PDB file of C-alpha atoms in Angstrom:
ATOM      1  CA  UNK A  48      -0.109  90.457 -62.642  1.00 47.00           C
ATOM      2  CA  UNK A  49      -0.377  87.424 -65.993  1.00 55.00           C
ATOM      3  CA  UNK A  50      -3.750  86.465 -67.790  1.00 56.00           C
ATOM      4  CA  UNK A  51      -3.997  83.115 -68.676  1.00 62.00           C
ATOM      5  CA  UNK A  52      -6.078  81.802 -71.911  1.00 69.00           C
ATOM      6  CA  UNK A  53      -6.733  78.247 -71.571  1.00 70.00           C
ATOM      7  CA  UNK A  54      -8.374  75.942 -73.722  1.00 73.00           C
ATOM      8  CA  UNK A  55      -8.652  71.939 -73.631  1.00 78.00           C
ATOM      9  CA  UNK A  56     -10.028  69.287 -75.412  1.00 85.00           C
ATOM     10  CA  UNK A  57     -10.566  65.370 -74.926  1.00 87.00           C
ATOM     11  CA  UNK A  58     -12.263  62.440 -76.328  1.00 90.00           C
ATOM     12  CA  UNK A  59     -12.495  59.286 -74.682  1.00 90.00           C
ATOM     13  CA  UNK A  60     -12.862  55.376 -77.001  1.00 90.00           C
ATOM     14  CA  UNK A  61     -14.892  52.333 -74.674  1.00 88.00           C
ATOM     15  CA  UNK A  62     -15.185  49.000 -76.020  1.00 88.00           C
ATOM     16  CA  UNK A  63     -16.116  45.715 -74.768  1.00 87.00           C
ATOM     17  CA  UNK A  64     -14.061  42.856 -75.192  1.00 87.00           C
ATOM     18  CA  UNK A  65     -16.163  39.916 -74.225  1.00 87.00           C
ATOM     19  CA  UNK A  66     -19.700  40.220 -72.053  1.00 87.00           C
ATOM     20  CA  UNK A  67     -19.055  36.328 -71.375  1.00 87.00           C
ATOM     21  CA  UNK A  68     -22.056  35.808 -73.529  1.00 86.00           C
ATOM     22  CA  UNK A  69     -24.496  38.815 -73.185  1.00 87.00           C
ATOM     23  CA  UNK A  70     -24.425  40.678 -76.706  1.00 89.00           C
ATOM     24  CA  UNK A  71     -23.518  37.108 -78.826  1.00 89.00           C
ATOM     25  CA  UNK A  72     -26.385  35.140 -77.209  1.00 91.00           C
ATOM     26  CA  UNK A  73     -29.021  38.249 -77.646  1.00 91.00           C
ATOM     27  CA  UNK A  74     -27.941  38.461 -81.117  1.00 92.00           C
ATOM     28  CA  UNK A  75     -28.080  33.779 -81.576  1.00 93.00           C
ATOM     29  CA  UNK A  76     -31.827  34.588 -80.006  1.00 94.00           C
ATOM     30  CA  UNK A  77     -32.996  37.469 -82.313  1.00 94.00           C
ATOM     31  CA  UNK A  78     -31.470  35.379 -85.525  1.00 94.00           C
ATOM     32  CA  UNK A  79     -33.338  32.391 -84.116  1.00 94.00           C
ATOM     33  CA  UNK A  80     -36.465  34.060 -83.840  1.00 94.00           C
ATOM     34  CA  UNK A  81     -36.348  35.958 -87.365  1.00 94.00           C
ATOM     35  CA  UNK A  82     -35.927  32.693 -88.790  1.00 95.00           C
ATOM     36  CA  UNK A  83     -38.866  30.959 -86.859  1.00 94.00           C
ATOM     37  CA  UNK A  84     -41.023  33.960 -87.600  1.00 94.00           C
ATOM     38  CA  UNK A  85     -40.735  33.081 -91.469  1.00 94.00           C
ATOM     39  CA  UNK A  86     -40.830  29.233 -90.683  1.00 94.00           C
ATOM     40  CA  UNK A  87     -44.042  29.899 -89.109  1.00 93.00           C
ATOM     41  CA  UNK A  88     -45.532  32.270 -92.265  1.00 93.00           C
ATOM     42  CA  UNK A  89     -44.717  29.036 -94.030  1.00 93.00           C
ATOM     43  CA  UNK A  90     -46.783  26.923 -92.147  1.00 91.00           C
ATOM     44  CA  UNK A  91     -49.451  30.284 -92.636  1.00 92.00           C
ATOM     45  CA  UNK A  92     -49.553  29.407 -96.615  1.00 92.00           C
ATOM     46  CA  UNK A  93     -50.151  25.881 -96.215  1.00 90.00           C
ATOM     47  CA  UNK A  94     -52.631  26.691 -93.696  1.00 91.00           C
ATOM     48  CA  UNK A  95     -54.254  28.582 -96.880  1.00 92.00           C
ATOM     49  CA  UNK A  96     -53.813  25.952 -98.688  1.00 92.00           C
ATOM     50  CA  UNK A  97     -55.210  23.571 -96.669  1.00 90.00           C
ATOM     51  CA  UNK A  98     -58.114  25.278 -96.748  1.00 93.00           C
ATOM     52  CA  UNK A  99     -58.170  26.197-100.427  1.00 94.00           C
ATOM     53  CA  UNK A 100     -57.912  21.817-100.965  1.00 91.00           C
ATOM     54  CA  UNK A 101     -60.431  21.202 -98.014  1.00 92.00           C
ATOM     55  CA  UNK A 102     -63.159  23.521 -99.538  1.00 94.00           C
ATOM     56  CA  UNK A 103     -62.311  22.370-103.131  1.00 94.00           C
ATOM     57  CA  UNK A 104     -62.809  18.617-102.468  1.00 93.00           C
ATOM     58  CA  UNK A 105     -66.557  19.184-100.240  1.00 94.00           C
ATOM     59  CA  UNK A 106     -67.561  21.026-103.314  1.00 94.00           C
ATOM     60  CA  UNK A 107     -66.952  18.126-105.008  1.00 94.00           C
ATOM     61  CA  UNK A 108     -68.322  15.468-102.521  1.00 93.00           C
ATOM     62  CA  UNK A 109     -71.774  18.243-102.612  1.00 94.00           C
ATOM     63  CA  UNK A 110     -72.258  17.802-106.144  1.00 93.00           C
ATOM     64  CA  UNK A 111     -71.563  14.227-106.260  1.00 93.00           C
ATOM     65  CA  UNK A 112     -73.968  14.178-103.653  1.00 94.00           C
ATOM     66  CA  UNK A 113     -76.832  16.122-105.401  1.00 94.00           C
ATOM     67  CA  UNK A 114     -75.908  13.269-108.439  1.00 93.00           C
ATOM     68  CA  UNK A 115     -77.487  10.433-106.119  1.00 95.00           C
ATOM     69  CA  UNK A 116     -80.052  13.058-104.879  1.00 95.00           C
ATOM     70  CA  UNK A 117     -81.329  13.354-108.560  1.00 95.00           C
ATOM     71  CA  UNK A 118     -80.784   9.729-109.345  1.00 95.00           C
ATOM     72  CA  UNK A 119     -82.998   9.239-106.215  1.00 95.00           C
ATOM     73  CA  UNK A 120     -85.853  11.451-107.231  1.00 96.00           C
ATOM     74  CA  UNK A 121     -85.633   9.958-110.880  1.00 96.00           C
ATOM     75  CA  UNK A 122     -85.756   6.123-109.211  1.00 95.00           C
ATOM     76  CA  UNK A 123     -88.555   7.138-106.747  1.00 94.00           C
ATOM     77  CA  UNK A 124     -90.809   8.211-109.376  1.00 95.00           C
ATOM     78  CA  UNK A 125     -90.390   5.818-111.519  1.00 94.00           C
ATOM     79  CA  UNK A 126     -91.298   3.118-108.125  1.00 93.00           C
ATOM     80  CA  UNK A 127     -94.501   5.673-107.734  1.00 92.00           C
ATOM     81  CA  UNK A 128     -95.673   5.414-111.527  1.00 92.00           C
ATOM     82  CA  UNK A 129     -95.455   1.813-111.212  1.00 92.00           C
ATOM     83  CA  UNK A 130     -97.263   1.538-108.005  1.00 92.00           C
ATOM     84  CA  UNK A 131     -99.836   3.843-109.517  1.00 91.00           C
ATOM     85  CA  UNK A 132    -100.723   2.005-112.489  1.00 91.00           C
ATOM     86  CA  UNK A 133    -100.456  -2.031-110.816  1.00 90.00           C
ATOM     87  CA  UNK A 134    -103.298  -0.353-107.933  1.00 87.00           C
ATOM     88  CA  UNK A 135    -105.606   0.788-111.286  1.00 87.00           C
ATOM     89  CA  UNK A 136    -105.035  -2.595-112.141  1.00 87.00           C
ATOM     90  CA  UNK A 137    -105.532  -3.968-108.532  1.00 85.00           C
ATOM     91  CA  UNK A 138    -102.676  -5.628-108.469  1.00 86.00           C
ATOM     92  CA  UNK A 139    -100.848  -3.736-105.570  1.00 85.00           C
ATOM     93  CA  UNK A 140    -102.958  -2.435-102.356  1.00 90.00           C
ATOM     94  CA  UNK A 141    -103.480   1.612-101.959  1.00 89.00           C
ATOM     95  CA  UNK A 142    -101.057   1.489 -98.946  1.00 91.00           C
ATOM     96  CA  UNK A 143     -98.338   0.760-101.608  1.00 90.00           C
ATOM     97  CA  UNK A 144     -99.067   4.001-104.149  1.00 91.00           C
ATOM     98  CA  UNK A 145     -98.932   5.605-100.542  1.00 93.00           C
ATOM     99  CA  UNK A 146     -95.645   4.308 -99.448  1.00 93.00           C
ATOM    100  CA  UNK A 147     -93.941   5.485-102.934  1.00 93.00           C
ATOM    101  CA  UNK A 148     -95.083   8.548-102.920  1.00 93.00           C
ATOM    102  CA  UNK A 149     -93.482   9.060 -99.173  1.00 95.00           C
ATOM    103  CA  UNK A 150     -90.357   7.655-100.205  1.00 94.00           C
ATOM    104  CA  UNK A 151     -90.430  10.526-103.197  1.00 94.00           C
ATOM    105  CA  UNK A 152     -91.126  13.800-101.062  1.00 95.00           C
ATOM    106  CA  UNK A 153     -88.071  12.203 -98.956  1.00 95.00           C
ATOM    107  CA  UNK A 154     -86.116  12.263-101.602  1.00 95.00           C
ATOM    108  CA  UNK A 155     -87.000  15.267-103.204  1.00 95.00           C
ATOM    109  CA  UNK A 156     -86.119  16.859 -99.797  1.00 95.00           C
ATOM    110  CA  UNK A 157     -82.982  14.914-100.150  1.00 95.00           C
ATOM    111  CA  UNK A 158     -82.550  17.098-103.238  1.00 95.00           C
ATOM    112  CA  UNK A 159     -83.236  20.519-102.554  1.00 96.00           C
ATOM    113  CA  UNK A 160     -80.729  19.808 -99.346  1.00 95.00           C
ATOM    114  CA  UNK A 161     -78.624  18.632-101.531  1.00 95.00           C
ATOM    115  CA  UNK A 162     -78.364  21.366-104.386  1.00 95.00           C
ATOM    116  CA  UNK A 163     -78.198  24.291-101.143  1.00 95.00           C
ATOM    117  CA  UNK A 164     -75.278  22.544 -99.753  1.00 95.00           C
ATOM    118  CA  UNK A 165     -73.625  23.193-103.606  1.00 94.00           C
ATOM    119  CA  UNK A 166     -74.260  27.062-103.515  1.00 94.00           C
ATOM    120  CA  UNK A 167     -72.765  27.033 -99.338  1.00 95.00           C
ATOM    121  CA  UNK A 168     -70.121  24.768 -99.995  1.00 95.00           C
ATOM    122  CA  UNK A 169     -69.181  27.315-103.336  1.00 94.00           C
ATOM    123  CA  UNK A 170     -68.944  30.393-101.614  1.00 94.00           C
ATOM    124  CA  UNK A 171     -67.121  28.374 -98.933  1.00 94.00           C
ATOM    125  CA  UNK A 172     -64.466  27.849-101.965  1.00 94.00           C
ATOM    126  CA  UNK A 173     -65.218  31.771-102.891  1.00 94.00           C
ATOM    127  CA  UNK A 174     -64.086  33.051-100.036  1.00 93.00           C
ATOM    128  CA  UNK A 175     -61.259  30.679 -99.316  1.00 92.00           C
ATOM    129  CA  UNK A 176     -59.455  31.590-102.717  1.00 92.00           C
ATOM    130  CA  UNK A 177     -60.262  35.209-102.455  1.00 90.00           C
ATOM    131  CA  UNK A 178     -62.231  35.651-105.867  1.00 90.00           C
ATOM    132  CA  UNK A 179     -66.247  34.297-106.990  1.00 92.00           C
ATOM    133  CA  UNK A 180     -65.861  30.437-108.089  1.00 89.00           C
ATOM    134  CA  UNK A 181     -69.531  29.853-107.907  1.00 85.00           C
ATOM    135  CA  UNK A 182     -70.390  28.912-111.462  1.00 86.00           C
ATOM    136  CA  UNK A 183     -66.255  27.106-112.737  1.00 88.00           C
ATOM    137  CA  UNK A 184     -66.460  23.655-113.345  1.00 88.00           C
ATOM    138  CA  UNK A 185     -64.827  21.371-111.169  1.00 88.00           C
ATOM    139  CA  UNK A 186     -62.707  18.750-112.127  1.00 86.00           C
ATOM    140  CA  UNK A 187     -61.829  15.593-109.735  1.00 83.00           C
ATOM    141  CA  UNK A 188     -57.524  15.417-109.074  1.00 80.00           C
ATOM    142  CA  UNK A 189     -56.315  12.701-110.056  1.00 79.00           C
ATOM    143  CA  UNK A 190     -55.084  10.899-106.949  1.00 68.00           C
ATOM    144  CA  UNK A 191     -51.607   9.154-107.040  1.00 69.00           C
ATOM    145  CA  UNK A 192     -52.178   5.133-106.286  1.00 69.00           C
ATOM    146  CA  UNK A 193     -48.645   4.069-104.843  1.00 71.00           C
ATOM    147  CA  UNK A 194     -49.132   6.353-101.820  1.00 71.00           C
ATOM    148  CA  UNK A 195     -46.954   4.583 -99.244  1.00 72.00           C
ATOM    149  CA  UNK A 196     -49.189   4.343 -95.942  1.00 75.00           C
ATOM    150  CA  UNK A 197     -47.117   3.265 -93.524  1.00 81.00           C
ATOM    151  CA  UNK A 198     -47.210   5.874 -90.563  1.00 81.00           C
ATOM    152  CA  UNK A 199     -43.919   5.062 -89.594  1.00 83.00           C
ATOM    153  CA  UNK A 200     -42.606   6.482 -93.066  1.00 86.00           C
ATOM    154  CA  UNK A 201     -45.757   9.254 -93.052  1.00 85.00           C
ATOM    155  CA  UNK A 202     -44.257  10.316 -90.079  1.00 87.00           C
ATOM    156  CA  UNK A 203     -40.814  10.954 -91.100  1.00 87.00           C
ATOM    157  CA  UNK A 204     -42.199  12.970 -94.011  1.00 87.00           C
ATOM    158  CA  UNK A 205     -44.245  15.174 -92.034  1.00 87.00           C
ATOM    159  CA  UNK A 206     -41.840  15.820 -89.301  1.00 87.00           C
ATOM    160  CA  UNK A 207     -39.182  16.735 -92.264  1.00 88.00           C
ATOM    161  CA  UNK A 208     -42.159  19.039 -93.856  1.00 87.00           C
ATOM    162  CA  UNK A 209     -43.483  20.709 -91.145  1.00 89.00           C
ATOM    163  CA  UNK A 210     -42.863  24.528 -90.980  1.00 92.00           C
ATOM    164  CA  UNK A 211     -44.635  24.645 -87.834  1.00 91.00           C
ATOM    165  CA  UNK A 212     -42.324  22.022 -86.337  1.00 92.00           C
ATOM    166  CA  UNK A 213     -39.335  24.379 -88.070  1.00 93.00           C
ATOM    167  CA  UNK A 214     -40.753  26.874 -86.463  1.00 94.00           C
ATOM    168  CA  UNK A 215     -40.625  25.835 -83.196  1.00 94.00           C
ATOM    169  CA  UNK A 216     -36.978  23.743 -83.321  1.00 94.00           C
ATOM    170  CA  UNK A 217     -36.032  27.257 -83.908  1.00 95.00           C
ATOM    171  CA  UNK A 218     -38.468  28.865 -81.193  1.00 95.00           C
ATOM    172  CA  UNK A 219     -36.420  26.506 -78.733  1.00 96.00           C
ATOM    173  CA  UNK A 220     -33.222  27.365 -79.999  1.00 95.00           C
ATOM    174  CA  UNK A 221     -33.982  31.169 -78.995  1.00 95.00           C
ATOM    175  CA  UNK A 222     -35.393  30.637 -75.677  1.00 95.00           C
ATOM    176  CA  UNK A 223     -32.153  28.739 -74.763  1.00 95.00           C
ATOM    177  CA  UNK A 224     -30.152  31.419 -76.320  1.00 94.00           C
ATOM    178  CA  UNK A 225     -31.969  33.918 -74.083  1.00 93.00           C
ATOM    179  CA  UNK A 226     -31.309  31.883 -71.335  1.00 93.00           C
ATOM    180  CA  UNK A 227     -27.662  31.571 -71.669  1.00 92.00           C
ATOM    181  CA  UNK A 228     -27.344  35.680 -72.380  1.00 91.00           C
ATOM    182  CA  UNK A 229     -29.591  35.979 -68.991  1.00 90.00           C
ATOM    183  CA  UNK A 230     -27.637  33.853 -67.172  1.00 90.00           C
ATOM    184  CA  UNK A 231     -24.032  35.829 -68.139  1.00 89.00           C
ATOM    185  CA  UNK A 232     -25.476  38.339 -66.051  1.00 85.00           C
ATOM    186  CA  UNK A 233     -23.610  37.079 -63.052  1.00 84.00           C
ATOM    187  CA  UNK A 234     -20.280  37.309 -64.999  1.00 87.00           C
ATOM    188  CA  UNK A 235     -17.861  40.431 -65.631  1.00 88.00           C
ATOM    189  CA  UNK A 236     -17.537  42.701 -68.649  1.00 89.00           C
ATOM    190  CA  UNK A 237     -13.951  42.513 -69.740  1.00 91.00           C
ATOM    191  CA  UNK A 238     -12.828  46.099 -71.819  1.00 92.00           C
ATOM    192  CA  UNK A 239     -10.389  49.124 -72.796  1.00 93.00           C
ATOM    193  CA  UNK A 240     -10.965  52.579 -72.852  1.00 91.00           C
ATOM    194  CA  UNK A 241      -8.287  54.785 -74.838  1.00 92.00           C
ATOM    195  CA  UNK A 242      -8.573  58.314 -74.040  1.00 91.00           C
ATOM    196  CA  UNK A 243      -6.722  61.843 -75.328  1.00 89.00           C
ATOM    197  CA  UNK A 244      -6.596  64.622 -73.936  1.00 88.00           C
ATOM    198  CA  UNK A 245      -5.307  68.372 -75.155  1.00 82.00           C
ATOM    199  CA  UNK A 246      -5.303  71.329 -73.255  1.00 79.00           C
ATOM    200  CA  UNK A 247      -3.229  74.559 -74.976  1.00 76.00           C
ATOM    201  CA  UNK A 248      -2.772  77.502 -71.977  1.00 72.00           C
ATOM    202  CA  UNK A 249      -1.334  80.763 -73.482  1.00 68.00           C
ATOM    203  CA  UNK A 250       0.947  82.556 -73.065  1.00 63.00           C
ATOM    204  CA  UNK A 251       2.469  79.321 -71.172  1.00 61.00           C
ATOM    205  CA  UNK A 252       2.196  75.644 -73.443  1.00 65.00           C
ATOM    206  CA  UNK A 253      -0.213  73.208 -74.512  1.00 67.00           C
ATOM    207  CA  UNK A 254      -0.028  69.519 -72.871  1.00 72.00           C
ATOM    208  CA  UNK A 255      -1.009  66.764 -74.862  1.00 79.00           C
ATOM    209  CA  UNK A 256      -1.348  63.337 -72.840  1.00 83.00           C
ATOM    210  CA  UNK A 257      -3.357  60.315 -73.725  1.00 86.00           C
ATOM    211  CA  UNK A 258      -4.259  56.403 -72.006  1.00 86.00           C
ATOM    212  CA  UNK A 259      -5.104  53.067 -72.974  1.00 89.00           C
ATOM    213  CA  UNK A 260      -6.781  51.213 -69.840  1.00 87.00           C
ATOM    214  CA  UNK A 261      -8.473  47.988 -69.105  1.00 88.00           C
ATOM    215  CA  UNK A 262     -11.748  47.840 -68.025  1.00 86.00           C
ATOM    216  CA  UNK A 263     -13.576  45.281 -66.066  1.00 88.00           C
ATOM    217  CA  UNK A 264     -17.594  45.840 -64.380  1.00 85.00           C
ATOM    218  CA  UNK A 265     -19.179  43.215 -62.316  1.00 83.00           C
ATOM    219  CA  UNK A 266     -22.668  44.079 -60.631  1.00 77.00           C
ATOM    220  CA  UNK A 267     -22.738  42.226 -57.417  1.00 72.00           C
ATOM    221  CA  UNK A 268     -26.241  43.478 -56.446  1.00 65.00           C
ATOM    222  CA  UNK A 269     -29.015  44.058 -58.875  1.00 73.00           C
ATOM    223  CA  UNK A 270     -31.686  43.501 -56.757  1.00 69.00           C
ATOM    224  CA  UNK A 271     -32.479  40.010 -57.841  1.00 80.00           C
ATOM    225  CA  UNK A 272     -33.453  41.101 -61.362  1.00 84.00           C
ATOM    226  CA  UNK A 273     -30.881  39.149 -62.940  1.00 84.00           C
ATOM    227  CA  UNK A 274     -31.955  35.999 -60.692  1.00 87.00           C
ATOM    228  CA  UNK A 275     -35.769  36.835 -61.943  1.00 89.00           C
ATOM    229  CA  UNK A 276     -34.749  36.946 -65.445  1.00 89.00           C
ATOM    230  CA  UNK A 277     -32.940  33.660 -65.358  1.00 91.00           C
ATOM    231  CA  UNK A 278     -36.126  32.012 -64.080  1.00 93.00           C
ATOM    232  CA  UNK A 279     -38.412  33.936 -66.489  1.00 94.00           C
ATOM    233  CA  UNK A 280     -36.074  32.559 -69.430  1.00 93.00           C
ATOM    234  CA  UNK A 281     -36.065  28.566 -68.297  1.00 95.00           C
ATOM    235  CA  UNK A 282     -39.713  29.118 -68.223  1.00 96.00           C
ATOM    236  CA  UNK A 283     -40.044  30.169 -71.205  1.00 95.00           C
ATOM    237  CA  UNK A 284     -37.437  27.141 -72.804  1.00 95.00           C
ATOM    238  CA  UNK A 285     -39.516  24.626 -70.339  1.00 96.00           C
ATOM    239  CA  UNK A 286     -42.859  26.083 -72.015  1.00 95.00           C
ATOM    240  CA  UNK A 287     -41.873  26.306 -75.842  1.00 95.00           C
ATOM    241  CA  UNK A 288     -40.304  22.570 -75.057  1.00 95.00           C
ATOM    242  CA  UNK A 289     -43.766  21.751 -74.094  1.00 96.00           C
ATOM    243  CA  UNK A 290     -45.249  23.064 -76.799  1.00 94.00           C
ATOM    244  CA  UNK A 291     -42.926  20.798 -78.896  1.00 94.00           C
ATOM    245  CA  UNK A 292     -44.295  18.065 -77.845  1.00 95.00           C
ATOM    246  CA  UNK A 293     -47.630  19.025 -78.065  1.00 94.00           C
ATOM    247  CA  UNK A 294     -47.017  19.306 -81.627  1.00 93.00           C
ATOM    248  CA  UNK A 295     -45.640  16.095 -82.090  1.00 92.00           C
ATOM    249  CA  UNK A 296     -48.309  14.296 -80.431  1.00 93.00           C
ATOM    250  CA  UNK A 297     -50.788  16.690 -83.027  1.00 92.00           C
ATOM    251  CA  UNK A 298     -48.537  15.567 -86.330  1.00 91.00           C
ATOM    252  CA  UNK A 299     -48.544  11.838 -85.428  1.00 90.00           C
ATOM    253  CA  UNK A 300     -52.625  11.897 -84.620  1.00 91.00           C
ATOM    254  CA  UNK A 301     -53.692  14.005 -87.764  1.00 87.00           C
ATOM    255  CA  UNK A 302     -51.254  10.933 -89.960  1.00 88.00           C
ATOM    256  CA  UNK A 303     -52.754   7.901 -88.334  1.00 88.00           C
ATOM    257  CA  UNK A 304     -56.080   9.664 -89.235  1.00 87.00           C
ATOM    258  CA  UNK A 305     -55.673  10.355 -92.172  1.00 82.00           C
ATOM    259  CA  UNK A 306     -54.496   6.864 -92.965  1.00 82.00           C
ATOM    260  CA  UNK A 307     -57.048   5.808 -91.190  1.00 82.00           C
ATOM    261  CA  UNK A 308     -59.960   7.576 -92.810  1.00 67.00           C
TER     262      UNK A 308
END
């Protein structure tokens, strides 16, 4: 009777050689989505800057209205004093005095409203910049006078400078790559497999073997999941392109309103 001790070990390595764009398409889509996210961050910063600028100029506008309201009150006060003096000497009727007094009271109301507007717009500016600027002096920025107001030229500058448009272009590229990756599921996956096996039988001998094989994997039946993924990615691509068209219309509207305003 012989007693045999058997020992063995094996290792197998599998490597995909080409999958007709599955992996590459997914990688490129992820890269474009990451770039789109960075462009979206730039768009967010632009939006913050726009809100701060709008709040700043609104404060300047309301302060200008306060100056106008103060001047109107002073003017109406002088008109009332003149009407009263002329009424007392019999040169004007009491109706003129009443009219001047009504005008003064209305201008006082407008003055109060203007001062309240400054307080409210200062609060909005403080919220926009994240710190209290309710008492800080503001100066009017210098506005360049040689601005080219030709719509076509401004559209070119806007399209080149808008990070949100760059973001949606990258989203379109990512959606297109995802669609290509989804369509590649209809094709086989080519690969290679290498294996090594070691066996030892005591007291006889040991046996070693290795092999390299080419592999092909082709999922013929997938329950319609591949077709559904293609349809989904096609819809995503069409939707993203429509969003770009809408954004282009919005950019043109913004430019034309800025020029005509």
